[in-house]
């Protein structure tokens, strides 16, 4: 045989070397979610060196995004909670006791009722890691609980009206807006500060990245106080009457206030006027909530409307109608919207990006009237404060299942908490970094051409004006000093002499010019004949 | 009905015993990491501030009896340098111990150049007493105590004229001296093996190319930089500049590039293959640059000047990265980088050899990996945000002596006014009639082959 028969090629064997690794669409989508803002447009850059540098850095960024996505895909241990209905069942028909009965024992323990009928109604606040719950009864009952372990950390009776409560950067400090002032307590329940500047506050918010405690109240004055240094950073008079609806946008730390005339204003410590002012409702704004990513804001008014807004575009997305004006609203970490009024709490899934048709869960309070509620971070739990006490309900799929230990760790030890506090203080952001677009911090914006030109023009005008003023001043001044200086005297003499001689000199010059002109004319007149001999030619000269 | 809720068991997320590592769980979802950019910017600002706070570059001053004229580092040892003095004294230093190991006595006039042989055990020195001396250099003993002794030269080469510089070959037993001519000597011969002249002017310094064993370069008082090949009888090529060069140094990593220290306050980096234009002009000094030496990494070099300052430049940077001055330091005549690129030595007129850190804020000694990591992170942050006005202001700030500050200001005013004048002349002349030469070419007068 001249030619050896080739073994049959296995399908795809030869191609294996060339074949590209197929892109996992899920991973690509996950990597896209890891993106922080748009990349650099390399085409627009002319500078080769810079282009190379930016290309390399963009490479690193995209690689790290892919890596982070892969890590998230493979290493995150937990998946989010869920509630599914089968057959004719509907999720909003499930009652709490049925849900509690269906889950494991540790989760079931998280749903509880505390009957505190005497000192309510209660407002609720959670720490950022979701481990501690702060209760503020309107009649002066303040308590901090390690709620999952049913452990009471501290309890105070201030015998004074308490309107709002909030934790500061961690569970060791918390603030309460009381009858006249705002007070700060520590984890033992001891009053450590009385903030007399914050008079008659109705609502409190703490901005954890900036260490700012903000309050607004009876006088409609918004105050920012730095809790690490104690300074009042800003005091803004809203001029829109008493205000008790305040929530922060977690994405950019802008404070949203809901006012009695239906407007919502957004404030930063750097502007004395609201950065944004929008008319949202007819009648007072009753509740307000902003989602984690800073994309959506939900407002509710006394007109019974619940409106969803795109906070970045400042446009209404869609509206829902409530049977009675909601008294409290909150958005969970995974974007569930809770609305409460009277004795009813509704939870809506996917109600922000699109208009949902039916609620996800409904809950009827067993006793009392609703005051406020909050979703617990990193848990499928909502804490509800009512006039009858405190209760928690299970909302499957509300919380982020995987925490980041370096951001908020529900299982942190004392040492970790202390270290985290130091790191947070070192990384504390200055109040002037609060802007509507937080990505603009650390970025230089090139001045537009016309603005630069105008600025230059103004500078030039100012300089010219200054110079002119200086000159005028110099001229106005009658200088006596140096008048008798030898050089000055000499110069004066010179000028005088010249002035005297000038007319005569001019006269003489004129005469000279006339004479020359005359001579030239004469010369032109005398024409030497062609035939005159050379010896006599000189006699023809004028 | 199917229900699933988050349910974490504490054991899973906490350590079992105290000796275990704490469990750390990461989630890189950007929603959990709010204000990332602002935090990073804050850290960059803090890093820039810390960098300036810890910038304490001066380490030690090693005293001589007269102005220090030349320095040499031992190619085999990191901790030892040799310095020559205007009174003819040469000292071997133990840097970590801050003490003299030996005084090499013999020169009757100022020592103008020292260089080590590649074995690190011998060195040659040349002086204005028209002699070149060969010395044995002992290693630094580790035990402390006063060990200073005087030592005599091993061998002496007699020249005809005063010498201005010497450079030992990095591989052979020969060395080159600069003086009335460039002479090549061998350890075993008492007369020069080869001699190169080009015109009648004095040659001030000479340096061997670190890669090509036969190529070397010299600077002369006829404002020239000359290149030589040992295999030829005559010099290769000469570049004449407007002002004189005092010294030159080859880049050890890109051995075709060299940097010349010029009298006009600038340093010029040239490619030896293309002398029509400098690669970079390094500005910032306000008086003549006296000496230059490259870091072994080839990334940066150190230069000393008559304006009493030492500056460190990036190899491709137009302006200095760092400036070192002290109240007592006088005109700097010699500078050297240490063999590990961590330290900088300067010898000045005030009779001292000074030891500086090459990176002003660097922490000396053994660092934990965590510390190294943190430092690298801080450096990267400052690098990333160096264009932000706040960071730039802090990172670039250097306190300068009044004399240098004012001189720099005056120089700036002069150059600005020159630039303005040139601009006006261009505007009021026929287009194309005025040809503006770039700075890289302006100071080149002629090239002679």
PDB file of N, CA, C and O in Angstrom, chain B residues 222-268:
ATOM      1  N   UNK B 222      36.350  71.276  26.498  1.00  0.00           N
ATOM      2  CA  UNK B 222      36.011  71.951  25.243  1.00  0.00           C
ATOM      3  C   UNK B 222      34.526  71.781  24.931  1.00  0.00           C
ATOM      4  O   UNK B 222      34.121  71.848  23.787  1.00  0.00           O
ATOM      5  N   UNK B 223      33.710  71.565  25.958  1.00  0.00           N
ATOM      6  CA  UNK B 223      32.250  71.427  25.886  1.00  0.00           C
ATOM      7  C   UNK B 223      31.832  70.182  25.115  1.00  0.00           C
ATOM      8  O   UNK B 223      30.777  70.135  24.527  1.00  0.00           O
ATOM      9  N   UNK B 224      32.699  69.185  25.103  1.00  0.00           N
ATOM     10  CA  UNK B 224      32.417  68.043  24.250  1.00  0.00           C
ATOM     11  C   UNK B 224      32.050  66.809  25.064  1.00  0.00           C
ATOM     12  O   UNK B 224      32.392  66.675  26.237  1.00  0.00           O
ATOM     13  N   UNK B 225      31.322  65.923  24.411  1.00  0.00           N
ATOM     14  CA  UNK B 225      31.128  64.561  24.897  1.00  0.00           C
ATOM     15  C   UNK B 225      31.705  63.675  23.795  1.00  0.00           C
ATOM     16  O   UNK B 225      31.268  63.777  22.652  1.00  0.00           O
ATOM     17  N   UNK B 226      32.695  62.856  24.145  1.00  0.00           N
ATOM     18  CA  UNK B 226      33.346  62.062  23.105  1.00  0.00           C
ATOM     19  C   UNK B 226      33.138  60.586  23.368  1.00  0.00           C
ATOM     20  O   UNK B 226      33.074  60.142  24.519  1.00  0.00           O
ATOM     21  N   UNK B 227      33.001  59.819  22.287  1.00  0.00           N
ATOM     22  CA  UNK B 227      32.848  58.373  22.382  1.00  0.00           C
ATOM     23  C   UNK B 227      34.097  57.715  21.814  1.00  0.00           C
ATOM     24  O   UNK B 227      34.655  58.178  20.820  1.00  0.00           O
ATOM     25  N   UNK B 228      34.545  56.634  22.449  1.00  0.00           N
ATOM     26  CA  UNK B 228      35.776  55.967  22.047  1.00  0.00           C
ATOM     27  C   UNK B 228      35.531  54.483  21.894  1.00  0.00           C
ATOM     28  O   UNK B 228      34.621  53.925  22.506  1.00  0.00           O
ATOM     29  N   UNK B 229      36.377  53.872  21.060  1.00  0.00           N
ATOM     30  CA  UNK B 229      36.392  52.413  20.970  1.00  0.00           C
ATOM     31  C   UNK B 229      37.833  51.979  21.178  1.00  0.00           C
ATOM     32  O   UNK B 229      38.750  52.495  20.520  1.00  0.00           O
ATOM     33  N   UNK B 230      38.052  51.042  22.101  1.00  0.00           N
ATOM     34  CA  UNK B 230      39.432  50.630  22.409  1.00  0.00           C
ATOM     35  C   UNK B 230      40.104  49.931  21.237  1.00  0.00           C
ATOM     36  O   UNK B 230      41.321  49.870  21.145  1.00  0.00           O
ATOM     37  N   UNK B 231      39.285  49.400  20.313  1.00  0.00           N
ATOM     38  CA  UNK B 231      39.860  48.668  19.203  1.00  0.00           C
ATOM     39  C   UNK B 231      40.376  49.601  18.124  1.00  0.00           C
ATOM     40  O   UNK B 231      40.996  49.183  17.182  1.00  0.00           O
ATOM     41  N   UNK B 232      40.080  50.872  18.239  1.00  0.00           N
ATOM     42  CA  UNK B 232      40.546  51.833  17.253  1.00  0.00           C
ATOM     43  C   UNK B 232      41.567  52.757  17.877  1.00  0.00           C
ATOM     44  O   UNK B 232      41.568  52.982  19.086  1.00  0.00           O
ATOM     45  N   UNK B 233      42.371  53.338  17.054  1.00  0.00           N
ATOM     46  CA  UNK B 233      43.434  54.192  17.570  1.00  0.00           C
ATOM     47  C   UNK B 233      42.928  55.599  17.888  1.00  0.00           C
ATOM     48  O   UNK B 233      43.536  56.318  18.670  1.00  0.00           O
ATOM     49  N   UNK B 234      41.834  55.986  17.253  1.00  0.00           N
ATOM     50  CA  UNK B 234      41.341  57.353  17.445  1.00  0.00           C
ATOM     51  C   UNK B 234      39.930  57.320  18.025  1.00  0.00           C
ATOM     52  O   UNK B 234      39.235  56.319  17.901  1.00  0.00           O
ATOM     53  N   UNK B 235      39.510  58.439  18.640  1.00  0.00           N
ATOM     54  CA  UNK B 235      38.141  58.499  19.166  1.00  0.00           C
ATOM     55  C   UNK B 235      37.114  58.357  18.050  1.00  0.00           C
ATOM     56  O   UNK B 235      37.383  58.661  16.898  1.00  0.00           O
ATOM     57  N   UNK B 236      35.912  57.892  18.427  1.00  0.00           N
ATOM     58  CA  UNK B 236      34.875  57.626  17.433  1.00  0.00           C
ATOM     59  C   UNK B 236      34.195  58.900  16.969  1.00  0.00           C
ATOM     60  O   UNK B 236      34.196  59.243  15.817  1.00  0.00           O
ATOM     61  N   UNK B 237      33.608  59.588  17.907  1.00  0.00           N
ATOM     62  CA  UNK B 237      32.784  60.729  17.518  1.00  0.00           C
ATOM     63  C   UNK B 237      32.651  61.663  18.702  1.00  0.00           C
ATOM     64  O   UNK B 237      32.810  61.270  19.855  1.00  0.00           O
ATOM     65  N   UNK B 238      32.378  62.913  18.385  1.00  0.00           N
ATOM     66  CA  UNK B 238      32.357  63.921  19.428  1.00  0.00           C
ATOM     67  C   UNK B 238      31.133  64.795  19.236  1.00  0.00           C
ATOM     68  O   UNK B 238      30.771  65.122  18.110  1.00  0.00           O
ATOM     69  N   UNK B 239      30.536  65.149  20.354  1.00  0.00           N
ATOM     70  CA  UNK B 239      29.375  66.025  20.324  1.00  0.00           C
ATOM     71  C   UNK B 239      29.758  67.289  21.071  1.00  0.00           C
ATOM     72  O   UNK B 239      30.210  67.221  22.209  1.00  0.00           O
ATOM     73  N   UNK B 240      29.597  68.433  20.447  1.00  0.00           N
ATOM     74  CA  UNK B 240      29.940  69.691  21.121  1.00  0.00           C
ATOM     75  C   UNK B 240      28.659  70.389  21.511  1.00  0.00           C
ATOM     76  O   UNK B 240      27.755  70.567  20.686  1.00  0.00           O
ATOM     77  N   UNK B 241      28.568  70.745  22.781  1.00  0.00           N
ATOM     78  CA  UNK B 241      27.370  71.436  23.273  1.00  0.00           C
ATOM     79  C   UNK B 241      27.710  72.879  23.573  1.00  0.00           C
ATOM     80  O   UNK B 241      28.866  73.275  23.531  1.00  0.00           O
ATOM     81  N   UNK B 242      26.690  73.664  23.910  1.00  0.00           N
ATOM     82  CA  UNK B 242      26.931  75.083  24.169  1.00  0.00           C
ATOM     83  C   UNK B 242      27.700  75.306  25.461  1.00  0.00           C
ATOM     84  O   UNK B 242      28.474  76.239  25.575  1.00  0.00           O
ATOM     85  N   UNK B 243      27.429  74.450  26.437  1.00  0.00           N
ATOM     86  CA  UNK B 243      28.142  74.568  27.709  1.00  0.00           C
ATOM     87  C   UNK B 243      28.781  73.230  28.037  1.00  0.00           C
ATOM     88  O   UNK B 243      28.446  72.210  27.451  1.00  0.00           O
ATOM     89  N   UNK B 244      29.666  73.278  29.013  1.00  0.00           N
ATOM     90  CA  UNK B 244      30.480  72.115  29.325  1.00  0.00           C
ATOM     91  C   UNK B 244      29.682  71.057  30.084  1.00  0.00           C
ATOM     92  O   UNK B 244      28.784  71.401  30.864  1.00  0.00           O
ATOM     93  N   UNK B 245      30.018  69.808  29.880  1.00  0.00           N
ATOM     94  CA  UNK B 245      29.450  68.742  30.703  1.00  0.00           C
ATOM     95  C   UNK B 245      30.468  68.392  31.778  1.00  0.00           C
ATOM     96  O   UNK B 245      31.670  68.348  31.514  1.00  0.00           O
ATOM     97  N   UNK B 246      29.988  68.158  32.999  1.00  0.00           N
ATOM     98  CA  UNK B 246      30.897  67.860  34.101  1.00  0.00           C
ATOM     99  C   UNK B 246      31.099  66.370  34.313  1.00  0.00           C
ATOM    100  O   UNK B 246      32.133  65.952  34.807  1.00  0.00           O
ATOM    101  N   UNK B 247      30.073  65.597  34.000  1.00  0.00           N
ATOM    102  CA  UNK B 247      30.170  64.151  34.236  1.00  0.00           C
ATOM    103  C   UNK B 247      29.143  63.465  33.373  1.00  0.00           C
ATOM    104  O   UNK B 247      28.210  64.099  32.874  1.00  0.00           O
ATOM    105  N   UNK B 248      29.320  62.168  33.207  1.00  0.00           N
ATOM    106  CA  UNK B 248      28.268  61.412  32.533  1.00  0.00           C
ATOM    107  C   UNK B 248      28.148  60.045  33.169  1.00  0.00           C
ATOM    108  O   UNK B 248      29.058  59.575  33.861  1.00  0.00           O
ATOM    109  N   UNK B 249      26.996  59.426  32.944  1.00  0.00           N
ATOM    110  CA  UNK B 249      26.758  58.084  33.480  1.00  0.00           C
ATOM    111  C   UNK B 249      25.959  57.311  32.461  1.00  0.00           C
ATOM    112  O   UNK B 249      25.056  57.855  31.818  1.00  0.00           O
ATOM    113  N   UNK B 250      26.309  56.030  32.314  1.00  0.00           N
ATOM    114  CA  UNK B 250      25.581  55.168  31.389  1.00  0.00           C
ATOM    115  C   UNK B 250      24.417  54.532  32.111  1.00  0.00           C
ATOM    116  O   UNK B 250      24.503  54.206  33.296  1.00  0.00           O
ATOM    117  N   UNK B 251      23.327  54.345  31.369  1.00  0.00           N
ATOM    118  CA  UNK B 251      22.197  53.620  31.936  1.00  0.00           C
ATOM    119  C   UNK B 251      22.542  52.133  31.932  1.00  0.00           C
ATOM    120  O   UNK B 251      22.777  51.557  30.876  1.00  0.00           O
ATOM    121  N   UNK B 252      22.582  51.462  33.093  1.00  0.00           N
ATOM    122  CA  UNK B 252      23.025  50.061  33.122  1.00  0.00           C
ATOM    123  C   UNK B 252      22.043  49.104  32.463  1.00  0.00           C
ATOM    124  O   UNK B 252      22.425  48.016  32.056  1.00  0.00           O
ATOM    125  N   UNK B 253      20.777  49.495  32.351  1.00  0.00           N
ATOM    126  CA  UNK B 253      19.779  48.596  31.770  1.00  0.00           C
ATOM    127  C   UNK B 253      19.563  48.866  30.285  1.00  0.00           C
ATOM    128  O   UNK B 253      19.208  47.969  29.534  1.00  0.00           O
ATOM    129  N   UNK B 254      19.743  50.111  29.875  1.00  0.00           N
ATOM    130  CA  UNK B 254      19.666  50.441  28.452  1.00  0.00           C
ATOM    131  C   UNK B 254      21.028  51.005  28.089  1.00  0.00           C
ATOM    132  O   UNK B 254      21.211  52.216  27.998  1.00  0.00           O
ATOM    133  N   UNK B 255      22.024  50.132  27.884  1.00  0.00           N
ATOM    134  CA  UNK B 255      23.414  50.599  27.891  1.00  0.00           C
ATOM    135  C   UNK B 255      23.795  51.456  26.694  1.00  0.00           C
ATOM    136  O   UNK B 255      24.918  51.920  26.616  1.00  0.00           O
ATOM    137  N   UNK B 256      22.875  51.700  25.762  1.00  0.00           N
ATOM    138  CA  UNK B 256      23.185  52.624  24.682  1.00  0.00           C
ATOM    139  C   UNK B 256      22.835  54.048  25.065  1.00  0.00           C
ATOM    140  O   UNK B 256      23.106  54.983  24.349  1.00  0.00           O
ATOM    141  N   UNK B 257      22.171  54.235  26.219  1.00  0.00           N
ATOM    142  CA  UNK B 257      21.791  55.573  26.665  1.00  0.00           C
ATOM    143  C   UNK B 257      22.734  56.058  27.750  1.00  0.00           C
ATOM    144  O   UNK B 257      23.147  55.278  28.612  1.00  0.00           O
ATOM    145  N   UNK B 258      23.077  57.325  27.689  1.00  0.00           N
ATOM    146  CA  UNK B 258      23.836  57.901  28.794  1.00  0.00           C
ATOM    147  C   UNK B 258      23.305  59.283  29.107  1.00  0.00           C
ATOM    148  O   UNK B 258      22.645  59.924  28.284  1.00  0.00           O
ATOM    149  N   UNK B 259      23.557  59.710  30.352  1.00  0.00           N
ATOM    150  CA  UNK B 259      23.092  61.005  30.798  1.00  0.00           C
ATOM    151  C   UNK B 259      24.296  61.856  31.149  1.00  0.00           C
ATOM    152  O   UNK B 259      25.191  61.397  31.854  1.00  0.00           O
ATOM    153  N   UNK B 260      24.324  63.091  30.628  1.00  0.00           N
ATOM    154  CA  UNK B 260      25.443  63.977  30.885  1.00  0.00           C
ATOM    155  C   UNK B 260      24.980  65.132  31.760  1.00  0.00           C
ATOM    156  O   UNK B 260      23.918  65.702  31.542  1.00  0.00           O
ATOM    157  N   UNK B 261      25.790  65.450  32.780  1.00  0.00           N
ATOM    158  CA  UNK B 261      25.474  66.547  33.696  1.00  0.00           C
ATOM    159  C   UNK B 261      26.109  67.814  33.156  1.00  0.00           C
ATOM    160  O   UNK B 261      27.329  67.887  33.043  1.00  0.00           O
ATOM    161  N   UNK B 262      25.300  68.794  32.836  1.00  0.00           N
ATOM    162  CA  UNK B 262      25.788  69.968  32.139  1.00  0.00           C
ATOM    163  C   UNK B 262      25.894  71.169  33.075  1.00  0.00           C
ATOM    164  O   UNK B 262      25.264  71.218  34.116  1.00  0.00           O
ATOM    165  N   UNK B 263      26.722  72.112  32.634  1.00  0.00           N
ATOM    166  CA  UNK B 263      26.902  73.345  33.403  1.00  0.00           C
ATOM    167  C   UNK B 263      25.651  74.229  33.362  1.00  0.00           C
ATOM    168  O   UNK B 263      25.498  75.109  34.186  1.00  0.00           O
ATOM    169  N   UNK B 264      24.784  74.021  32.366  1.00  0.00           N
ATOM    170  CA  UNK B 264      23.632  74.918  32.209  1.00  0.00           C
ATOM    171  C   UNK B 264      22.442  74.479  33.054  1.00  0.00           C
ATOM    172  O   UNK B 264      21.306  74.751  32.701  1.00  0.00           O
ATOM    173  N   UNK B 265      22.702  73.815  34.175  1.00  0.00           N
ATOM    174  CA  UNK B 265      21.692  73.417  35.155  1.00  0.00           C
ATOM    175  C   UNK B 265      20.827  72.238  34.690  1.00  0.00           C
ATOM    176  O   UNK B 265      19.891  71.863  35.378  1.00  0.00           O
ATOM    177  N   UNK B 266      21.082  71.716  33.518  1.00  0.00           N
ATOM    178  CA  UNK B 266      20.248  70.616  33.028  1.00  0.00           C
ATOM    179  C   UNK B 266      21.087  69.357  32.864  1.00  0.00           C
ATOM    180  O   UNK B 266      22.308  69.422  32.819  1.00  0.00           O
ATOM    181  N   UNK B 267      20.394  68.222  32.772  1.00  0.00           N
ATOM    182  CA  UNK B 267      21.055  66.980  32.398  1.00  0.00           C
ATOM    183  C   UNK B 267      20.460  66.550  31.067  1.00  0.00           C
ATOM    184  O   UNK B 267      19.281  66.778  30.801  1.00  0.00           O
ATOM    185  N   UNK B 268      21.292  65.966  30.236  1.00  0.00           N
ATOM    186  CA  UNK B 268      20.829  65.565  28.910  1.00  0.00           C
ATOM    187  C   UNK B 268      21.049  64.070  28.745  1.00  0.00           C
ATOM    188  O   UNK B 268      22.156  63.578  28.959  1.00  0.00           O
TER     189      UNK B 268
END
